[in-house]
Amino acid sequence: MKKKILNILNIAFLTTTIGFIADGDVKEPTASIRFFEFFMMTGIVFTLICIIYFSYAFAKKNLLKA
């Protein structure tokens, strides 16, 4: 379980980093706002991937049990 969560966190960091590099918007002037945005976006992506992955795993487990 811990390895799965760490893998999902790595995917979220990678996705967020690629998104920030590819983003063409004007950057905020302060570094603290940039870090806040980066970590909040990482948290959102991590949460969404966890919801999708664990919902799929739960449904798959229950369907195979029935």
PDB file of C-alpha atoms in Angstrom:
ATOM      1  CA  MET A   1       0.000   0.000   0.000  1.00  0.00           C
ATOM      2  CA  LYS A   2       2.800   2.415   0.892  1.00  0.00           C
ATOM      3  CA  LYS A   3       4.566   1.715  -2.403  1.00  0.00           C
ATOM      4  CA  LYS A   4       1.373   2.387  -4.363  1.00  0.00           C
ATOM      5  CA  ILE A   5       0.865   5.735  -2.641  1.00  0.00           C
ATOM      6  CA  LEU A   6       4.498   6.724  -3.222  1.00  0.00           C
ATOM      7  CA  ASN A   7       4.181   5.800  -6.905  1.00  0.00           C
ATOM      8  CA  ILE A   8       1.022   7.893  -7.196  1.00  0.00           C
ATOM      9  CA  LEU A   9       2.793  10.787  -5.467  1.00  0.00           C
ATOM     10  CA  ASN A  10       5.683  10.509  -7.939  1.00  0.00           C
ATOM     11  CA  ILE A  11       3.243  10.572 -10.852  1.00  0.00           C
ATOM     12  CA  ALA A  12       1.528  13.636  -9.358  1.00  0.00           C
ATOM     13  CA  PHE A  13       4.863  15.457  -8.950  1.00  0.00           C
ATOM     14  CA  LEU A  14       5.871  14.588 -12.504  1.00  0.00           C
ATOM     15  CA  THR A  15       2.524  15.667 -13.954  1.00  0.00           C
ATOM     16  CA  THR A  16       2.533  18.923 -11.999  1.00  0.00           C
ATOM     17  CA  THR A  17       6.123  19.700 -12.985  1.00  0.00           C
ATOM     18  CA  ILE A  18       5.372  19.125 -16.659  1.00  0.00           C
ATOM     19  CA  GLY A  19       2.250  21.266 -16.320  1.00  0.00           C
ATOM     20  CA  PHE A  20       4.137  24.155 -14.741  1.00  0.00           C
ATOM     21  CA  ILE A  21       6.884  24.002 -17.369  1.00  0.00           C
ATOM     22  CA  ALA A  22       4.370  23.883 -20.223  1.00  0.00           C
ATOM     23  CA  ASP A  23       2.208  26.635 -18.718  1.00  0.00           C
ATOM     24  CA  GLY A  24       2.377  29.871 -20.689  1.00  0.00           C
ATOM     25  CA  ASP A  25       0.716  32.140 -18.137  1.00  0.00           C
ATOM     26  CA  VAL A  26       2.481  35.055 -16.528  1.00  0.00           C
ATOM     27  CA  LYS A  27       4.247  33.871 -13.371  1.00  0.00           C
ATOM     28  CA  GLU A  28       3.528  35.377  -9.982  1.00  0.00           C
ATOM     29  CA  PRO A  29       6.207  37.782  -8.733  1.00  0.00           C
ATOM     30  CA  THR A  30       6.904  36.054  -5.426  1.00  0.00           C
ATOM     31  CA  ALA A  31       8.492  32.647  -4.977  1.00  0.00           C
ATOM     32  CA  SER A  32       6.265  31.771  -2.033  1.00  0.00           C
ATOM     33  CA  ILE A  33       3.152  32.002  -4.210  1.00  0.00           C
ATOM     34  CA  ARG A  34       4.796  29.829  -6.865  1.00  0.00           C
ATOM     35  CA  PHE A  35       5.670  27.147  -4.288  1.00  0.00           C
ATOM     36  CA  PHE A  36       2.185  27.344  -2.807  1.00  0.00           C
ATOM     37  CA  GLU A  37       0.586  26.904  -6.242  1.00  0.00           C
ATOM     38  CA  PHE A  38       2.925  24.023  -7.098  1.00  0.00           C
ATOM     39  CA  PHE A  39       2.262  22.081  -3.901  1.00  0.00           C
ATOM     40  CA  MET A  40      -1.475  22.746  -3.970  1.00  0.00           C
ATOM     41  CA  MET A  41      -1.672  21.525  -7.576  1.00  0.00           C
ATOM     42  CA  THR A  42       0.385  18.463  -6.645  1.00  0.00           C
ATOM     43  CA  GLY A  43      -2.076  17.764  -3.826  1.00  0.00           C
ATOM     44  CA  ILE A  44      -5.058  18.108  -6.152  1.00  0.00           C
ATOM     45  CA  VAL A  45      -3.540  15.830  -8.802  1.00  0.00           C
ATOM     46  CA  PHE A  46      -2.519  13.299  -6.112  1.00  0.00           C
ATOM     47  CA  THR A  47      -6.047  13.276  -4.671  1.00  0.00           C
ATOM     48  CA  LEU A  48      -7.681  12.805  -8.072  1.00  0.00           C
ATOM     49  CA  ILE A  49      -5.339   9.986  -9.066  1.00  0.00           C
ATOM     50  CA  CYS A  50      -5.892   8.265  -5.684  1.00  0.00           C
ATOM     51  CA  ILE A  51      -9.661   8.494  -6.032  1.00  0.00           C
ATOM     52  CA  ILE A  52      -9.582   7.056  -9.541  1.00  0.00           C
ATOM     53  CA  TYR A  53      -7.026   4.319  -8.791  1.00  0.00           C
ATOM     54  CA  PHE A  54      -8.476   3.089  -5.508  1.00  0.00           C
ATOM     55  CA  SER A  55     -12.062   3.223  -6.832  1.00  0.00           C
ATOM     56  CA  TYR A  56     -10.981   1.105  -9.779  1.00  0.00           C
ATOM     57  CA  ALA A  57      -9.104  -1.350  -7.535  1.00  0.00           C
ATOM     58  CA  PHE A  58     -12.076  -1.618  -5.153  1.00  0.00           C
ATOM     59  CA  ALA A  59     -14.555  -2.205  -7.982  1.00  0.00           C
ATOM     60  CA  LYS A  60     -12.276  -4.746  -9.642  1.00  0.00           C
ATOM     61  CA  LYS A  61     -11.824  -6.636  -6.371  1.00  0.00           C
ATOM     62  CA  ASN A  62     -15.570  -6.725  -5.720  1.00  0.00           C
ATOM     63  CA  LEU A  63     -16.442  -7.773  -9.263  1.00  0.00           C
ATOM     64  CA  LEU A  64     -13.943 -10.612  -9.205  1.00  0.00           C
ATOM     65  CA  LYS A  65     -15.241 -11.761  -5.811  1.00  0.00           C
ATOM     66  CA  ALA A  66     -18.854 -12.007  -7.055  1.00  0.00           C
TER      67      ALA A  66
END
